[in-house]
Coordinates of C-alpha atoms and ligand atoms in Angstrom, one line a residue:
X1 CA 6.6 3.1 16.4
X2 CA 9.8 1.6 14.9
X3 CA 7.8 -0.1 12.2
X4 CA 6.2 3.1 11.2
X5 CA 9.4 5.2 11.3
X6 CA 11.1 2.5 9.2
X7 CA 8.7 3.5 6.4
X8 CA 10.4 6.9 6.1
X9 CA 12.7 5.5 3.5
X10 CA 14.2 8.1 1.3
X11 CA 12.4 10.8 3.2
X12 CA 14.8 10.3 6.1
X13 CA 17.0 13.0 4.5
X14 CA 14.1 15.6 4.6
X15 CA 13.5 14.8 8.2
X16 CA 17.1 15.4 9.2
X17 CA 17.2 18.5 7.1
X18 CA 14.1 19.8 8.8
X19 CA 15.6 19.2 12.2
X20 CA 18.8 21.0 11.2
X21 CA 16.9 23.9 9.8
X22 CA 14.7 24.2 12.9
X23 CA 17.8 24.2 15.0
X24 CA 19.4 27.0 12.9
X25 CA 16.2 28.9 13.1
X26 CA 16.3 28.7 16.9
X27 CA 19.9 29.9 17.0
X28 CA 19.0 33.0 14.9
X29 CA 16.0 33.8 17.0
X30 CA 18.0 33.4 20.2
X31 CA 20.7 35.8 18.9
X32 CA 18.1 38.5 18.1
X33 CA 17.3 39.8 21.6
X34 CA 21.0 39.7 22.4
X35 CA 21.6 42.1 19.6
X36 CA 18.7 44.3 20.7
X37 CA 20.5 44.6 24.0
X38 CA 23.7 45.7 22.3
X39 CA 21.8 48.3 20.2
X40 CA 20.1 49.7 23.3
X41 CA 23.2 49.7 25.5
X42 CA 26.0 50.6 23.1
X43 CA 24.0 52.6 20.5
X44 CA 21.0 54.3 22.0
X45 CA 22.3 55.0 25.5
X46 CA 25.7 56.0 24.3
X47 CA 24.1 58.0 21.4
X48 CA 26.4 56.2 18.9
X49 CA 24.5 56.0 15.6
X50 CA 27.1 53.9 13.7
X51 CA 26.7 51.1 16.3
X52 CA 22.9 51.3 15.7
X53 CA 23.4 51.0 12.0
X54 CA 25.9 48.2 12.1
X55 CA 24.0 46.1 14.5
X56 CA 20.7 47.1 12.9
X57 CA 21.9 45.6 9.6
X58 CA 23.1 42.5 11.4
X59 CA 19.7 42.2 13.0
X60 CA 17.9 42.4 9.6
X61 CA 20.3 39.7 8.2
X62 CA 19.7 37.4 11.2
X63 CA 15.9 37.9 11.0
X64 CA 16.0 37.2 7.2
X65 CA 18.1 34.1 7.8
X66 CA 15.8 32.9 10.5
X67 CA 12.9 33.4 8.1
X68 CA 14.7 31.4 5.4
X69 CA 15.6 28.6 7.8
X70 CA 12.0 28.6 9.1
X71 CA 10.5 28.3 5.6
X72 CA 13.0 25.6 4.7
X73 CA 12.2 23.7 7.8
X74 CA 8.5 23.9 7.0
X75 CA 9.0 22.7 3.5
X76 CA 11.2 19.8 4.6
X77 CA 8.6 18.9 7.3
X78 CA 5.8 18.9 4.8
X79 CA 7.7 16.8 2.3
X80 CA 8.9 14.4 5.0
X81 CA 5.5 13.9 6.5
X82 CA 3.7 13.6 3.2
X83 CA 6.4 11.2 2.1
X84 CA 6.0 9.1 5.2
X85 CA 2.2 9.0 4.7
X86 CA 2.7 7.9 1.0
X87 CA 5.1 5.2 2.0
X88 CA 2.9 4.0 4.8
X89 CA -0.1 3.8 2.5
X90 CA 1.9 1.9 -0.1
X91 CA 3.3 -0.5 2.4
X92 CA -0.1 -1.2 4.0
X93 CA -1.6 -1.7 0.6
X94 CA 1.1 -4.1 -0.6
X95 CA 0.8 -6.0 2.7
X96 CA -2.9 -6.3 2.4
X97 CA -2.6 -7.8 -1.1
X98 CA -0.6 -10.7 0.5
X99 CA -3.3 -11.3 3.1
X100 CA -5.2 -14.4 3.2
X101 CA -9.0 -14.5 3.9
X102 CA -8.4 -15.2 7.5
X103 CA -6.0 -12.2 7.8
X104 CA -8.7 -10.0 6.4
X105 CA -11.3 -11.5 8.7
X106 CA -9.1 -10.5 11.6
X107 CA -9.1 -6.7 10.8
X108 CA -12.4 -6.5 8.9
X109 CA -12.6 -4.5 5.7
X110 CA -13.8 -1.2 7.3
X111 CA -11.0 -1.6 9.8
X112 CA -8.4 -1.8 7.1
X113 CA -10.0 1.2 5.2
X114 CA -9.9 3.4 8.4
X115 CA -6.3 2.5 9.0
X116 CA -5.3 3.4 5.4
X117 CA -7.1 6.8 5.6
X118 CA -7.8 8.4 9.0
X119 CA -5.0 6.8 10.9
X120 CA -2.4 7.6 8.3
X121 CA -3.6 11.3 8.1
X122 CA -3.3 11.4 11.9
X123 CA 0.3 10.2 11.8
X124 CA 1.1 12.5 9.0
X125 CA -0.1 15.6 10.8
X126 CA 1.5 14.5 14.1
X127 CA 4.8 13.8 12.4
X128 CA 4.9 17.2 10.8
X129 CA 4.3 18.9 14.1
X130 CA 6.7 16.7 15.9
X131 CA 9.8 17.2 13.7
X132 CA 9.3 20.9 13.6
X133 CA 8.2 21.8 17.1
X134 CA 9.6 18.9 19.1
X135 CA 13.1 20.0 18.0
X136 CA 12.4 23.7 18.2
X137 CA 10.8 23.9 21.6
X138 CA 13.4 22.1 23.8
X139 CA 16.2 23.9 22.0
X140 CA 14.5 27.2 22.5
X141 CA 13.8 26.3 26.1
X142 CA 17.4 25.5 26.9
X143 CA 19.0 28.3 24.9
X144 CA 16.6 30.9 26.3
X145 CA 17.3 29.8 29.8
X146 CA 21.1 29.8 29.2
X147 CA 20.8 33.4 27.9
X148 CA 18.8 34.4 31.0
X149 CA 21.4 32.8 33.2
X150 CA 24.2 34.7 31.4
X151 CA 22.3 38.0 31.7
X152 CA 21.2 37.6 35.3
X153 CA 21.7 34.4 37.3
X154 CA 19.7 35.8 40.2
X155 CA 16.6 36.7 38.2
X156 CA 16.8 33.4 36.3
X157 CA 16.3 31.5 39.5
X158 CA 12.9 33.1 40.0
X159 CA 11.9 31.9 36.6
X160 CA 12.5 28.4 37.8
X161 CA 9.5 28.9 40.1
X162 CA 7.3 29.8 37.1
X163 CA 8.7 26.9 35.1
X164 CA 8.0 24.4 37.9
X165 CA 4.5 25.8 38.3
X166 CA 3.8 25.6 34.6
X167 CA 5.2 22.1 34.3
X168 CA 3.1 20.9 37.2
X169 CA -0.2 22.5 35.8
X170 CA 0.5 21.4 32.2
X171 CA 1.5 17.9 33.4
X172 CA -1.8 17.4 35.3
X173 CA -3.8 18.6 32.4
X174 CA -1.9 16.4 30.0
X175 CA -2.3 13.3 32.1
X176 CA -6.1 13.7 32.2
X177 CA -6.6 14.7 28.6
X178 CA -4.4 11.8 27.3
X179 CA -6.7 9.4 29.1
X180 CA -9.7 11.0 27.5
X181 CA -8.2 11.0 24.1
X182 CA -7.4 7.3 24.3
X183 CA -11.0 6.8 25.0
X184 CA -12.0 9.1 22.1
X185 CA -10.0 7.0 19.7
X186 CA -11.7 3.8 20.8
X187 CA -15.0 5.4 20.3
X188 CA -13.9 6.7 16.9
X189 CA -13.3 3.1 15.8
X190 CA -16.8 2.1 16.8
X191 CA -18.3 5.2 15.1
X192 CA -16.4 4.5 11.9
X193 CA -17.4 0.9 11.9
X194 CA -21.0 1.8 12.2
X195 CA -20.8 4.5 9.5
X196 CA -19.1 2.1 7.1
X197 CA -21.5 -0.7 7.8
X198 CA -24.6 1.5 7.5
X199 CA -23.5 3.4 4.5
X200 CA -22.4 0.4 2.5
X201 CA -25.6 -1.4 3.5
X202 CA -27.8 1.6 3.0
X203 CA -30.1 -0.3 0.6
X204 CA -30.7 -2.9 3.2
X205 CA -31.3 -0.3 5.9
X206 CA -33.8 1.4 3.6
X207 CA -35.5 -1.8 2.6
X208 CA -36.1 -2.7 6.2
X209 CA -37.1 0.9 7.1
X210 CA -34.4 1.0 9.7
X211 CA -33.3 4.6 9.1
X212 CA -34.7 6.0 12.3
X213 CA -33.2 3.3 14.4
X214 CA -29.8 3.7 12.7
X215 CA -30.0 7.5 13.0
X216 CA -30.7 7.2 16.7
X217 CA -27.8 4.7 17.1
X218 CA -25.5 7.1 15.3
X219 CA -26.6 10.2 17.2
X220 CA -25.9 8.4 20.4
X221 CA -22.4 7.4 19.3
X222 CA -21.7 10.8 17.9
X223 CA -22.9 12.7 21.0
X224 CA -20.8 10.5 23.2
X225 CA -17.8 11.5 21.2
X226 CA -18.9 15.2 21.4
X227 CA -19.0 15.0 25.2
X228 CA -15.6 13.4 25.4
X229 CA -14.1 16.0 23.1
X230 CA -15.6 18.9 25.0
X231 CA -14.2 17.5 28.2
X232 CA -10.7 17.1 26.7
X233 CA -10.6 20.4 24.9
X234 CA -12.1 22.2 28.0
X235 CA -9.3 20.9 30.1
X236 CA -6.8 21.9 27.4
X237 CA -8.2 25.4 27.5
X238 CA -6.6 25.8 30.9
X239 CA -3.2 25.6 29.3
X240 CA -3.4 29.2 28.1
X241 CA -4.5 30.9 31.4
X242 CA -1.9 28.9 33.3
X243 CA 0.8 30.0 30.9
X244 CA -0.4 33.6 31.1
X245 CA -0.2 33.5 34.8
X246 CA 3.4 32.2 34.7
X247 CA 4.3 34.8 32.0
X248 CA 2.9 37.7 34.1
X249 CA 4.5 36.4 37.2
X250 CA 7.9 36.4 35.4
X251 CA 7.3 39.8 33.9
X252 CA 6.5 41.3 37.2
X253 CA 9.5 39.7 38.8
X254 CA 11.7 40.9 36.0
X255 CA 10.3 44.4 36.1
X256 CA 10.5 44.6 39.9
X257 CA 13.9 43.1 40.4
X258 CA 15.3 44.4 37.1
X259 CA 14.4 48.0 38.2
X260 CA 16.4 47.4 41.4
X261 CA 19.3 46.0 39.5
X262 CA 19.4 48.9 37.0
X263 CA 19.2 51.4 39.8
X264 CA 22.0 49.5 41.6
X265 CA 24.0 49.5 38.3
X266 CA 24.3 45.7 38.0
X267 CA 22.1 45.5 34.9
X268 CA 21.7 47.7 31.8
X269 CA 18.2 48.6 30.3
X270 CA 19.2 46.7 27.1
X271 CA 19.8 43.5 29.1
X272 CA 16.4 44.0 30.7
X273 CA 14.7 44.2 27.3
X274 CA 16.3 41.0 26.1
X275 CA 15.4 39.3 29.3
X276 CA 11.8 40.1 28.6
X277 CA 12.1 38.5 25.2
X278 CA 13.8 35.4 26.6
X279 CA 11.2 34.9 29.3
X280 CA 8.5 35.1 26.7
X281 CA 10.1 32.5 24.4
X282 CA 10.9 30.3 27.4
X283 CA 7.2 30.1 28.4
X284 CA 6.1 29.8 24.8
X285 CA 8.3 26.8 24.1
X286 CA 7.0 25.1 27.3
X287 CA 3.5 25.6 26.0
X288 CA 4.4 24.3 22.6
X289 CA 6.1 21.3 24.2
X290 CA 2.9 20.5 26.0
X291 CA 1.0 20.6 22.8
X292 CA 3.4 18.2 21.2
X293 CA 2.9 15.8 24.0
X294 CA -0.8 15.9 23.3
X295 CA -0.2 15.4 19.6
X296 CA 2.1 12.4 20.3
X297 CA -0.4 10.8 22.6
X298 CA -3.2 11.3 20.1
X299 CA -1.2 9.8 17.2
X300 CA 0.1 6.9 19.3
X301 CA -3.3 5.1 18.9
X302 CA -3.0 5.5 15.1
X303 CA 0.6 4.4 15.1
X304 CA -0.3 1.2 16.9
X305 CA -3.1 0.5 14.6
X306 CA -1.0 1.0 11.5
X307 CA 1.9 -1.2 12.8
X308 CA -0.6 -4.0 13.5
X309 CA -1.4 -4.2 9.8
X310 CA 2.2 -3.7 8.7
X311 CA 3.4 -6.5 11.1
X312 CA 0.7 -8.9 10.1
X313 CA 2.2 -11.8 8.2
X314 CA 0.0 -13.7 5.8
X315 CA -0.9 -17.1 7.3
X316 CA -0.8 -18.9 4.0
X317 CA 2.5 -19.2 2.2
X318 CA 3.7 -20.9 -0.9
X319 CA 5.8 -24.0 -0.3
X320 CA 9.5 -24.0 -0.8
X321 CA 9.2 -26.1 -4.0
X322 CA 5.8 -25.3 -5.5
X323 CA 4.1 -27.4 -8.1
X324 CA 2.8 -25.3 -11.0
X325 CA 0.6 -27.8 -12.8
X326 CA -2.6 -29.4 -11.6
X327 CA -2.7 -32.8 -13.1
X328 CA -6.5 -33.3 -13.4
X329 CA -9.7 -32.2 -11.7
X330 CA -10.0 -34.9 -9.1
X331 CA -10.6 -33.7 -5.5
X332 CA -10.1 -35.6 -2.3
X333 CA -10.9 -34.5 1.2
X334 CA -9.2 -36.8 3.7
X335 CA -10.7 -36.5 7.2
X336 CA -10.7 -32.7 7.0
X337 CA -11.6 -30.6 10.0
X338 CA -11.6 -26.9 9.8
X339 CA -12.5 -23.9 12.0
X340 CA -12.2 -20.2 11.2
X341 CA -10.4 -19.5 14.5
X342 CA -7.8 -22.2 14.3
X343 CA -8.2 -24.8 17.0
X344 CA -10.6 -22.7 19.1
X345 CA -14.3 -22.3 18.9
X346 CA -16.8 -24.3 16.9
X347 CA -15.7 -26.3 13.8
X348 CA -17.1 -25.1 10.5
X349 CA -16.3 -28.5 9.0
X350 CA -15.8 -31.8 10.9
X351 CA -14.2 -35.0 9.6
X352 CA -15.1 -34.5 5.9
X353 CA -14.0 -37.5 3.9
X354 CA -14.9 -37.1 0.2
X355 CA -13.6 -38.3 -3.1
X356 CA -14.5 -36.7 -6.4
X357 CA -13.3 -38.0 -9.8
X358 CA -12.1 -35.7 -12.5
X359 CA -14.9 -34.4 -14.7
X360 CA -17.7 -35.3 -12.3
X361 CA -20.5 -32.8 -11.7
X362 CA -21.2 -32.6 -7.9
X363 CA -24.2 -30.8 -6.4
X364 CA -23.9 -29.5 -2.8
X365 CA -27.0 -28.8 -0.7
X366 CA -27.6 -27.9 2.9
X367 CA -29.0 -25.2 5.1
X368 CA -27.3 -21.8 5.6
X369 CA -24.4 -22.2 7.9
X370 CA -24.0 -25.9 7.2
X371 CA -20.5 -25.3 5.8
X372 CA -21.0 -25.3 2.1
X373 CA -18.9 -22.2 1.4
X374 CA -16.3 -23.3 3.9
X375 CA -15.9 -26.6 2.1
X376 CA -15.3 -25.1 -1.4
X377 CA -13.0 -22.3 0.0
X378 CA -10.7 -25.1 1.1
X379 CA -10.4 -26.5 -2.4
X380 CA -8.7 -23.3 -3.8
X381 CA -6.9 -22.8 -0.6
X382 CA -8.5 -19.6 0.6
X383 CA -8.1 -21.1 4.0
X384 CA -5.9 -23.9 5.4
X385 CA -7.4 -27.0 7.1
X386 CA -6.9 -27.6 10.8
X387 CA -6.4 -31.3 10.3
X388 CA -6.6 -33.8 7.4
X389 CA -5.8 -32.9 3.9
X390 CA -7.4 -31.5 0.8
X391 CA -6.0 -32.8 -2.5
X392 CA -6.5 -31.6 -6.0
X393 CA -5.2 -33.7 -8.9
X394 CA -3.8 -36.1 -6.3
X395 CA -1.6 -33.6 -4.6
X396 CA -2.1 -31.7 -1.3
X397 CA -3.2 -28.1 -2.1
X398 CA -0.4 -26.9 0.2
X399 CA 2.1 -28.3 -2.3
X400 CA 0.9 -26.0 -5.2
X401 CA 1.9 -22.5 -6.1
X402 CA -1.2 -20.6 -4.9
X403 CA -1.5 -18.6 -8.0
X404 CA -1.3 -21.6 -10.3
X405 CA -3.8 -23.5 -8.1
X406 CA -6.3 -20.7 -8.2
X407 CA -5.9 -20.3 -11.9
X408 CA -6.8 -23.9 -12.4
X409 CA -9.5 -24.1 -9.7
X410 CA -11.9 -21.4 -10.5
X411 CA -14.4 -20.3 -7.9
X412 CA -17.4 -18.0 -8.2
X413 CA -17.7 -16.8 -4.7
X414 CA -21.0 -16.4 -2.9
X415 CA -20.2 -12.7 -2.2
X416 CA -18.9 -11.7 -5.6
X417 CA -17.9 -8.3 -6.9
X418 CA -17.5 -6.7 -10.3
X419 CA -15.0 -3.9 -10.6
X420 CA -15.5 -0.5 -12.2
X421 CA -14.6 -0.8 -15.9
X422 CA -16.1 -2.2 -19.1
X423 CA -17.7 -5.6 -19.2
X424 CA -14.7 -6.8 -21.3
X425 CA -12.2 -5.5 -18.7
X426 CA -14.1 -7.3 -16.0
X427 CA -14.2 -10.6 -17.9
X428 CA -10.4 -10.4 -18.5
X429 CA -9.8 -10.6 -14.8
X430 CA -10.3 -14.2 -15.5
X431 CA -7.7 -14.3 -18.2
X432 CA -5.9 -11.1 -19.3
X433 CA -5.0 -12.6 -22.7
X434 CA -8.6 -13.7 -23.6
X435 CA -9.6 -12.5 -27.1
X436 CA -13.0 -10.8 -27.6
X437 CA -14.3 -13.9 -29.3
X438 CA -13.3 -16.1 -26.3
X439 CA -15.1 -13.6 -24.0
X440 CA -18.3 -13.8 -26.1
X441 CA -18.0 -17.6 -26.0
X442 CA -17.8 -17.6 -22.2
X443 CA -20.7 -15.2 -21.9
X444 CA -22.8 -17.5 -24.1
X445 CA -22.1 -20.5 -21.8
X446 CA -23.0 -18.4 -18.8
X447 CA -26.2 -17.1 -20.6
X448 CA -24.9 -13.6 -20.2
X449 CA -24.9 -12.8 -23.9
X450 CA -28.6 -12.2 -24.0
X451 CA -28.6 -9.2 -21.8
X452 CA -25.2 -7.9 -22.8
X453 CA -26.4 -7.7 -26.4
X454 CA -29.3 -5.5 -25.3
X455 CA -27.0 -2.9 -23.9
X456 CA -26.3 -0.1 -26.4
X457 CA -22.5 -0.4 -25.9
X458 CA -22.6 -4.2 -25.8
X459 CA -19.4 -5.6 -24.3
X460 CA -18.0 -2.1 -23.9
X461 CA -20.7 -1.1 -21.4
X462 CA -19.2 0.4 -18.3
X463 CA -19.9 -1.4 -15.0
X464 CA -20.2 1.0 -12.1
X465 CA -18.3 0.5 -8.9
X466 CA -19.4 -2.8 -7.3
X467 CA -21.6 -3.6 -10.3
X468 CA -24.3 -1.2 -9.2
X469 CA -25.8 -0.9 -12.7
X470 CA -26.5 -4.6 -13.3
X471 CA -29.0 -6.7 -11.5
X472 CA -28.1 -9.5 -9.1
X473 CA -28.7 -12.2 -11.7
X474 CA -26.8 -10.4 -14.4
X475 CA -23.9 -9.9 -12.1
X476 CA -23.9 -13.6 -11.2
X477 CA -23.8 -14.5 -14.9
X478 CA -20.9 -12.2 -15.6
X479 CA -19.0 -13.6 -12.6
X480 CA -19.6 -17.1 -14.0
X481 CA -18.3 -16.1 -17.4
X482 CA -15.3 -14.5 -15.8
X483 CA -14.6 -17.8 -14.0
X484 CA -15.1 -19.8 -17.2
X485 CA -12.4 -17.7 -19.1
X486 CA -9.8 -19.3 -16.9
X487 CA -10.5 -22.6 -18.6
X488 CA -10.2 -24.2 -15.2
X489 CA -9.8 -27.9 -14.3
X490 CA -12.3 -27.4 -11.5
X491 CA -15.1 -24.9 -11.5
X492 CA -16.9 -24.1 -8.3
X493 CA -20.2 -22.2 -8.2
X494 CA -21.1 -21.1 -4.7
X495 CA -24.8 -20.3 -4.9
X496 CA -24.0 -18.4 -8.1
X497 CA -27.3 -18.8 -9.8
X498 CA -29.5 -17.9 -6.8
X499 CA -30.7 -14.7 -8.5
X500 CA -31.1 -16.3 -12.0
X501 CA -34.5 -17.7 -13.0
X502 CA -34.9 -21.5 -13.2
X503 CA -35.0 -21.7 -17.0
X504 CA -31.8 -19.7 -17.4
X505 CA -30.2 -21.7 -14.6
X506 CA -31.0 -24.9 -16.5
X507 CA -29.6 -23.5 -19.7
X508 CA -26.4 -22.6 -18.0
X509 CA -26.0 -26.1 -16.7
X510 CA -26.7 -27.6 -20.1
X511 CA -24.1 -25.3 -21.6
X512 CA -21.6 -26.5 -19.0
X513 CA -22.2 -30.2 -19.8
X514 CA -21.7 -29.4 -23.5
X515 CA -18.8 -26.9 -23.5
X516 CA -16.6 -28.0 -20.6
X517 CA -17.3 -31.7 -20.2
X518 CA -13.8 -32.5 -18.8
X519 CA -14.0 -29.9 -16.0
X520 CA -15.0 -31.0 -12.5
X521 CA -18.0 -28.9 -11.6
X522 CA -19.1 -28.3 -8.0
X523 CA -22.4 -26.5 -7.8
X524 CA -23.7 -25.2 -4.5
X525 CA -27.4 -24.4 -4.7
X526 CA -30.5 -23.8 -2.7
X527 CA -32.8 -25.4 -5.3
X528 CA -33.0 -29.1 -5.7
X529 CA -33.7 -28.4 -9.4
X530 CA -30.2 -26.9 -9.7
X531 CA -28.5 -30.1 -8.5
X532 CA -30.7 -33.0 -9.3
X533 CA -29.0 -33.5 -12.7
X534 CA -25.6 -33.8 -11.1
X535 CA -23.7 -37.1 -11.0
X536 CA -23.7 -37.1 -7.2
X537 CA -25.1 -34.8 -4.6
X538 CA -23.5 -33.9 -1.3
X539 CA -25.8 -33.2 1.6
X540 CA -24.1 -31.1 4.3
X541 CA -25.5 -30.7 7.8
X542 CA -23.9 -28.7 10.6
X543 CA -20.4 -29.1 9.0
X544 CA -20.7 -32.9 8.5
X545 CA -21.5 -35.1 5.5
X546 CA -25.1 -36.3 5.8
X547 CA -25.2 -38.0 2.5
X548 CA -23.3 -38.3 -0.8
X549 CA -25.1 -40.1 -3.6
X550 CA -27.3 -39.7 -6.7
X551 CA -30.6 -37.8 -6.6
X552 CA -32.6 -41.0 -6.8
X553 CA -30.7 -42.8 -4.0
X554 CA -30.8 -39.7 -1.8
X555 CA -34.5 -39.4 -2.2
X556 CA -34.9 -42.9 -0.9
X557 CA -32.3 -42.9 1.9
X558 CA -31.7 -39.3 3.0
X559 CA -34.2 -37.7 5.4
X560 CA -32.8 -34.1 5.0
X561 CA -32.7 -34.3 1.2
X562 CA -36.2 -35.7 1.0
X563 CA -37.4 -33.0 3.3
X564 CA -35.9 -30.2 1.2
X565 CA -37.2 -31.9 -1.9
X566 CA -40.8 -32.1 -0.5
X567 CA -40.8 -28.6 0.7
X568 CA -39.7 -27.2 -2.7
X569 CA -42.2 -29.3 -4.6
X570 CA -45.0 -28.3 -2.4
X571 CA -43.8 -24.7 -2.2
X572 CA -44.1 -24.5 -6.0
X573 CA -40.5 -25.0 -7.0
X574 CA -39.1 -21.5 -7.7
X575 CA -40.3 -19.6 -4.7
X576 CA -37.9 -21.1 -2.3
X577 CA -35.0 -18.8 -2.9
X578 CA -33.1 -18.2 0.2
X579 CA -33.1 -14.7 1.7
X580 CA -29.3 -14.5 1.2
Ligands
LIG1 N1 -15.2 -15.6 7.7 C1 -15.8 -16.3 8.8 N2 -15.3 -16.2 10.0 C2 -15.8 -16.9 11.0 N3 -16.8 -17.8 10.9 C3 -17.3 -18.0 9.7 C4 -16.8 -17.3 8.5 N4 -17.5 -17.7 7.5 C5 -18.4 -18.6 7.9 N5 -18.3 -18.8 9.2 C6 -19.1 -19.7 10.0 O1 -18.8 -21.0 9.5 C7 -20.0 -21.8 9.5 C8 -20.2 -22.3 8.1 O2 -20.4 -21.2 7.2 P1 -20.6 -21.3 5.6 O3 -19.6 -22.3 5.1 O4 -20.5 -19.9 5.1 O5 -22.0 -21.9 5.4 P2 -22.9 -22.0 4.2 O6 -22.1 -21.5 3.0 O7 -23.4 -23.4 4.1 O8 -24.1 -21.1 4.4 C9 -21.1 -20.9 10.0 O9 -21.4 -21.3 11.3 C10 -20.5 -19.5 9.9 O10 -21.0 -18.7 11.0
LIG2 MG1 -22.4 -20.0 1.7

């Protein structure tokens, strides 16, 4: 709660203004019935027109003022809540940018998106309601009751019965609905997650003809929500009859006792009229207050989810005295163990001890889940090791400035993305200052030039969001070119040519050997043909090193390597592409 409110920033002024305006509005509204009483008693009953005029004008002025204050309060509330939402969004966005991969793993991408959209909107709406009504209602309640007490202490006591009744009924309803709403929000999360997953993976769903299954799953989740909502709203519907009951009880009491008092001469008819108004606003504000309680409880879930993201601290930090320059492309793993949930669960990598010289080309091979991606993610410090050390250029990666390290260790991730924008713009993610000639050069090395040249707009072709208008293999080649533009000391390709045909794959490797001979190259691949030309090949199995030698030696001594080799030769070479 505090974390979220802290984000109000410069909108704190609007919030306070809104509260002040709402208070003034209440004061005006409270005075109105009082003046009505004066008009009736001193003007109408005494047949004194000048009193009617004088107080009539005062009434109009007060009403106008109340209108103005009300409008101002509304405007301030809108500005304060929209401002809060904007600040929250920005704060979350900024914080997410500092997140490491493991921070993001913790929330999941759909989770972060929901928090930035639905949850913030919830908080914005609730905040607007709260600063207007949460101030208005209690004030109204107290003032109205004080006025009632001033007019007729005896009658006011009977209202207490109605108030107690109403509080009891509303309280019960609130308690139950709040429980249901908490449940609703948990279910919402599930529903959102399933929507995001299925919509973003709609191609896979269609390819596997899973539409019916997914539809049914969704209908079930959605009708669950429907039932809960109907239950909650159905209960809330009792608010209004309960309030009406209390109101009519009060009106009958006022009429009945008021009539006696007037006949007895202890009350004027003007006072009776204003008493009616006060009773009404008393009950109204109680009702409003109950709605605010519901609102608050509904937004609490969102507030909690937002502050979780805001309070998350990135678990990778630059050292106090960061090194900017990577000396060379040598890589050393010294008895490294690593798990995604630090210390708990299964290790993704166990006791990896590995030394790679600068400029070497290393192939990495192993089954899915054997830890290939995990291994290379440690080199550019996307994750930190649990024990041991990863060194690049002779220095522990934790001693480098992260940005400098990642600029000099360029990785083409297995799950890669292009961004909406032209091809040139995408390439310049690698190096913002790259000239067009340098970009073309990089594309040549990555064998991307051949298809780019066929596009009518060439290098100015627009890439749709997520790279939807290029094929898998084209996307991979653009990502390689983007990584090359960094002119890195270490280049890592994580299964980056899986969708590229064997011949092009070979040409890309030949271009690497010719154009960037000094760069250490680590090539993860599924095909033996992609790695057999490497200086040395690393065979990973279940997070451990199974072999690290040349192609020829491995064929002789390594059972896993020979098995993969045999299966691919028999399978006809190129038909072994993994399903991933
Ligand atoms: N982000 C992650 N969170 C938790 N576990 C993960 C994550 N990424 C991979 N793993 C697990 O770590 C192991 C190694 O995965 P990975 O390095 O991606 O294998 P490979 O790239 O060889 O297919 C697998 O058991 C996988 O389930
Ligand atoms: Mg992988």
